[in-house]
Amino acid sequence: MTTKSAAITSFADLKGRRIGLPEGTNVQYALSGMLSRAGLKPGDVTLVNLAPNQVTPSLARGDIAAGLTFPSFYDTTKTTLGTKYRELRYDGYTCRTLLIAGPGADTATSTAVLRTLTAATKTIADKPAAAREAVVAQSGGAVQPAFVNGHFTSYDYAVTLDKPLLQLLLAEGAWAKSTQKLPGTPDRATFLEHIDREPLQNAAPAAVTLPTS
């Protein structure tokens, strides 16, 4: 997200600019892809570490030339900046939501959760209007109908374990270790060791296409 006065019309225009974002999150990983697409390196920009809700006011004040934040702040930014608002869309990164079970979770419980999620994706496909209403109702006022209706089609709703997920984990894991200096080994064997296929195979066998090695 950016402003009219910043005159940023391509990712190449980010060179030498101040970019605000919550560092260490997936949006910083997405930025690395934007810069790479434009032939730029991380050192070609100046990162400003901001909380997700600080990006919008920083843009409004002109403290940063561009900013990345989470979807729940998109509409606020558009409203705040009004006619000054500009955005560059990036299609090189798909954010996956991971379902993580603790060490004490048993297979039966995980399977039941995944059966519920799989059934929900069918409802979303068959009755999208009812699904949007359910999201608003379950949020308890945290999200409004306009936001859900405006962003609903930006997401894919499916419960899967597939090769693209593994590829994303490997790429983002390597990035996190390199840029955040995190411990651990984000290699293929490590990720596969921590992915439990059995619950989803029980709930929806066709949804598991992840390589075994």
GROMACS .gro file of C-alpha atoms in nm:
model
  213
    1MET     CA    1   0.000   0.000   0.000
    2THR     CA    2   0.123   0.346  -0.082
    3THR     CA    3   0.009   0.701  -0.155
    4LYS     CA    4  -0.036   0.911  -0.464
    5SER     CA    5   0.240   1.151  -0.360
    6ALA     CA    6   0.493   0.866  -0.327
    7ALA     CA    7   0.462   0.806  -0.704
    8ILE     CA    8   0.525   0.431  -0.669
    9THR     CA    9   0.376   0.256  -0.971
   10SER     CA   10   0.589  -0.060  -0.979
   11PHE     CA   11   0.792  -0.269  -0.738
   12ALA     CA   12   1.109  -0.124  -0.895
   13ASP     CA   13   1.003   0.216  -0.757
   14LEU     CA   14   1.055   0.083  -0.404
   15LYS     CA   15   1.431   0.125  -0.442
   16GLY     CA   16   1.565   0.366  -0.183
   17ARG     CA   17   1.227   0.401  -0.010
   18ARG     CA   18   1.117   0.352   0.349
   19ILE     CA   19   0.876   0.061   0.382
   20GLY     CA   20   0.677   0.000   0.697
   21LEU     CA   21   0.567  -0.349   0.801
   22PRO     CA   22   0.562  -0.588   1.096
   23GLU     CA   23   0.907  -0.740   1.059
   24GLY     CA   24   0.954  -1.114   1.092
   25THR     CA   25   0.606  -1.194   0.962
   26ASN     CA   26   0.482  -1.343   0.636
   27VAL     CA   27   0.428  -0.996   0.489
   28GLN     CA   28   0.803  -0.937   0.508
   29TYR     CA   29   0.850  -1.267   0.326
   30ALA     CA   30   0.606  -1.144   0.061
   31LEU     CA   31   0.806  -0.820   0.029
   32SER     CA   32   1.119  -1.023  -0.044
   33GLY     CA   33   0.937  -1.170  -0.343
   34MET     CA   34   0.826  -0.827  -0.463
   35LEU     CA   35   1.181  -0.697  -0.448
   36SER     CA   36   1.319  -1.004  -0.623
   37ARG     CA   37   1.066  -0.965  -0.904
   38ALA     CA   38   1.192  -0.610  -0.957
   39GLY     CA   39   1.557  -0.716  -0.948
   40LEU     CA   40   1.610  -0.552  -0.610
   41LYS     CA   41   1.776  -0.679  -0.292
   42PRO     CA   42   1.659  -0.630   0.069
   43GLY     CA   43   1.937  -0.375   0.117
   44ASP     CA   44   1.787  -0.159  -0.158
   45VAL     CA   45   1.506  -0.050   0.075
   46THR     CA   46   1.485   0.072   0.433
   47LEU     CA   47   1.254  -0.132   0.654
   48VAL     CA   48   1.064   0.037   0.935
   49ASN     CA   49   0.936  -0.212   1.193
   50LEU     CA   50   0.575  -0.126   1.274
   51ALA     CA   51   0.287  -0.299   1.446
   52PRO     CA   52   0.014  -0.394   1.196
   53ASN     CA   53  -0.211  -0.109   1.311
   54GLN     CA   54   0.071   0.148   1.282
   55VAL     CA   55   0.119   0.113   0.906
   56THR     CA   56  -0.189   0.317   0.814
   57PRO     CA   57  -0.111   0.627   1.026
   58SER     CA   58   0.253   0.613   0.917
   59LEU     CA   59   0.144   0.625   0.554
   60ALA     CA   60  -0.095   0.910   0.629
   61ARG     CA   61   0.182   1.114   0.795
   62GLY     CA   62   0.429   1.043   0.517
   63ASP     CA   63   0.673   0.869   0.751
   64ILE     CA   64   0.696   0.578   0.503
   65ALA     CA   65   0.653   0.562   0.128
   66ALA     CA   66   0.485   0.220   0.127
   67GLY     CA   67   0.356  -0.030   0.377
   68LEU     CA   68   0.251  -0.390   0.416
   69THR     CA   69   0.011  -0.511   0.683
   70PHE     CA   70  -0.257  -0.773   0.740
   71PRO     CA   71  -0.589  -0.787   0.550
   72SER     CA   72  -0.795  -0.668   0.847
   73PHE     CA   73  -0.632  -0.324   0.806
   74TYR     CA   74  -0.680  -0.285   0.428
   75ASP     CA   75  -1.018  -0.114   0.441
   76THR     CA   76  -0.910   0.119   0.722
   77THR     CA   77  -0.613   0.230   0.513
   78LYS     CA   78  -0.830   0.298   0.207
   79THR     CA   79  -1.075   0.498   0.416
   80THR     CA   80  -0.805   0.695   0.597
   81LEU     CA   81  -0.610   0.790   0.285
   82GLY     CA   82  -0.914   0.843   0.062
   83THR     CA   83  -0.816   0.976  -0.280
   84LYS     CA   84  -0.448   0.959  -0.182
   85TYR     CA   85  -0.459   0.578  -0.155
   86ARG     CA   86  -0.271   0.363  -0.406
   87GLU     CA   87  -0.184  -0.005  -0.405
   88LEU     CA   88   0.034  -0.251  -0.594
   89ARG     CA   89  -0.099  -0.604  -0.609
   90TYR     CA   90   0.140  -0.898  -0.580
   91ASP     CA   91   0.038  -1.243  -0.701
   92GLY     CA   92   0.361  -1.422  -0.616
   93TYR     CA   93   0.271  -1.532  -0.266
   94THR     CA   94  -0.015  -1.744  -0.136
   95CYS     CA   95  -0.054  -1.746   0.240
   96ARG     CA   96  -0.154  -2.087   0.376
   97THR     CA   97  -0.325  -2.131   0.712
   98LEU     CA   98  -0.168  -2.412   0.914
   99LEU     CA   99  -0.365  -2.624   1.161
  100ILE     CA  100  -0.127  -2.706   1.444
  101ALA     CA  101  -0.201  -2.972   1.706
  102GLY     CA  102  -0.021  -2.990   2.039
  103PRO     CA  103   0.174  -3.294   2.156
  104GLY     CA  104  -0.124  -3.420   2.356
  105ALA     CA  105  -0.374  -3.416   2.069
  106ASP     CA  106  -0.496  -3.759   1.966
  107THR     CA  107  -0.572  -3.874   1.613
  108ALA     CA  108  -0.945  -3.907   1.676
  109THR     CA  109  -0.977  -3.545   1.788
  110SER     CA  110  -0.771  -3.413   1.497
  111THR     CA  111  -0.975  -3.624   1.254
  112ALA     CA  112  -1.301  -3.484   1.395
  113VAL     CA  113  -1.175  -3.127   1.356
  114LEU     CA  114  -1.070  -3.190   0.997
  115ARG     CA  115  -1.403  -3.354   0.911
  116THR     CA  116  -1.573  -3.038   1.036
  117LEU     CA  117  -1.344  -2.815   0.831
  118THR     CA  118  -1.390  -3.031   0.520
  119ALA     CA  119  -1.769  -3.011   0.560
  120ALA     CA  120  -1.740  -2.633   0.601
  121THR     CA  121  -1.557  -2.597   0.269
  122LYS     CA  122  -1.848  -2.774   0.098
  123THR     CA  123  -2.092  -2.533   0.261
  124ILE     CA  124  -1.882  -2.240   0.141
  125ALA     CA  125  -1.895  -2.371  -0.215
  126ASP     CA  126  -2.266  -2.456  -0.207
  127LYS     CA  127  -2.398  -2.164  -0.001
  128PRO     CA  128  -2.147  -1.875  -0.012
  129ALA     CA  129  -2.394  -1.613   0.114
  130ALA     CA  130  -2.479  -1.823   0.419
  131ALA     CA  131  -2.109  -1.887   0.478
  132ARG     CA  132  -2.034  -1.513   0.480
  133GLU     CA  133  -2.316  -1.454   0.728
  134ALA     CA  134  -2.177  -1.730   0.951
  135VAL     CA  135  -1.831  -1.570   0.953
  136VAL     CA  136  -1.978  -1.238   1.064
  137ALA     CA  137  -2.191  -1.403   1.332
  138GLN     CA  138  -1.908  -1.615   1.472
  139SER     CA  139  -1.673  -1.317   1.489
  140GLY     CA  140  -1.886  -1.158   1.760
  141GLY     CA  141  -1.852  -0.815   1.604
  142ALA     CA  142  -1.479  -0.839   1.531
  143VAL     CA  143  -1.545  -0.820   1.156
  144GLN     CA  144  -1.821  -0.642   0.970
  145PRO     CA  145  -2.033  -0.765   0.674
  146ALA     CA  146  -1.872  -0.515   0.434
  147PHE     CA  147  -1.526  -0.650   0.511
  148VAL     CA  148  -1.628  -1.015   0.473
  149ASN     CA  149  -1.821  -0.950   0.151
  150GLY     CA  150  -1.536  -0.745   0.008
  151HIS     CA  151  -1.259  -0.995   0.076
  152PHE     CA  152  -1.437  -1.331   0.066
  153THR     CA  153  -1.339  -1.404  -0.293
  154SER     CA  154  -0.971  -1.327  -0.226
  155TYR     CA  155  -0.934  -1.661  -0.048
  156ASP     CA  156  -0.938  -2.025  -0.154
  157TYR     CA  157  -1.120  -2.253   0.087
  158ALA     CA  158  -0.987  -2.609   0.091
  159VAL     CA  159  -0.834  -2.848   0.342
  160THR     CA  160  -0.529  -3.014   0.187
  161LEU     CA  161  -0.181  -3.150   0.241
  162ASP     CA  162  -0.008  -3.109  -0.092
  163LYS     CA  163   0.324  -3.048  -0.263
  164PRO     CA  164   0.277  -2.668  -0.296
  165LEU     CA  165   0.245  -2.651   0.083
  166LEU     CA  166   0.577  -2.829   0.129
  167GLN     CA  167   0.744  -2.603  -0.127
  168LEU     CA  168   0.615  -2.294   0.055
  169LEU     CA  169   0.731  -2.426   0.394
  170LEU     CA  170   1.078  -2.491   0.255
  171ALA     CA  171   1.108  -2.149   0.090
  172GLU     CA  172   0.966  -1.951   0.381
  173GLY     CA  173   1.160  -2.158   0.634
  174ALA     CA  174   1.488  -2.088   0.457
  175TRP     CA  175   1.401  -1.719   0.439
  176ALA     CA  176   1.313  -1.703   0.810
  177LYS     CA  177   1.635  -1.875   0.913
  178SER     CA  178   1.843  -1.646   0.693
  179THR     CA  179   1.681  -1.313   0.773
  180GLN     CA  180   1.566  -1.370   1.131
  181LYS     CA  181   1.867  -1.581   1.237
  182LEU     CA  182   1.636  -1.847   1.377
  183PRO     CA  183   1.763  -2.179   1.515
  184GLY     CA  184   1.669  -2.515   1.371
  185THR     CA  185   1.695  -2.681   1.034
  186PRO     CA  186   1.415  -2.593   0.790
  187ASP     CA  187   1.486  -2.879   0.552
  188ARG     CA  188   1.253  -3.119   0.375
  189ALA     CA  189   1.298  -3.406   0.623
  190THR     CA  190   1.224  -3.182   0.921
  191PHE     CA  191   0.898  -3.050   0.779
  192LEU     CA  192   0.781  -3.393   0.668
  193GLU     CA  193   0.857  -3.530   1.014
  194HIS     CA  194   0.621  -3.278   1.172
  195ILE     CA  195   0.331  -3.320   0.928
  196ASP     CA  196   0.076  -3.580   1.041
  197ARG     CA  197  -0.109  -3.718   0.740
  198GLU     CA  198  -0.330  -3.965   0.926
  199PRO     CA  199  -0.611  -3.734   1.051
  200LEU     CA  200  -0.674  -3.582   0.707
  201GLN     CA  201  -0.641  -3.920   0.539
  202ASN     CA  202  -0.916  -4.040   0.772
  203ALA     CA  203  -1.135  -3.735   0.706
  204ALA     CA  204  -1.075  -3.679   0.334
  205PRO     CA  205  -0.828  -3.924   0.174
  206ALA     CA  206  -0.818  -3.748  -0.164
  207ALA     CA  207  -0.699  -3.427   0.002
  208VAL     CA  208  -0.361  -3.576   0.093
  209THR     CA  209  -0.117  -3.562  -0.200
  210LEU     CA  210   0.191  -3.458  -0.004
  211PRO     CA  211   0.510  -3.650  -0.095
  212THR     CA  212   0.622  -3.900   0.166
  213SER     CA  213   0.991  -3.821   0.127
   0.00000   0.00000   0.00000
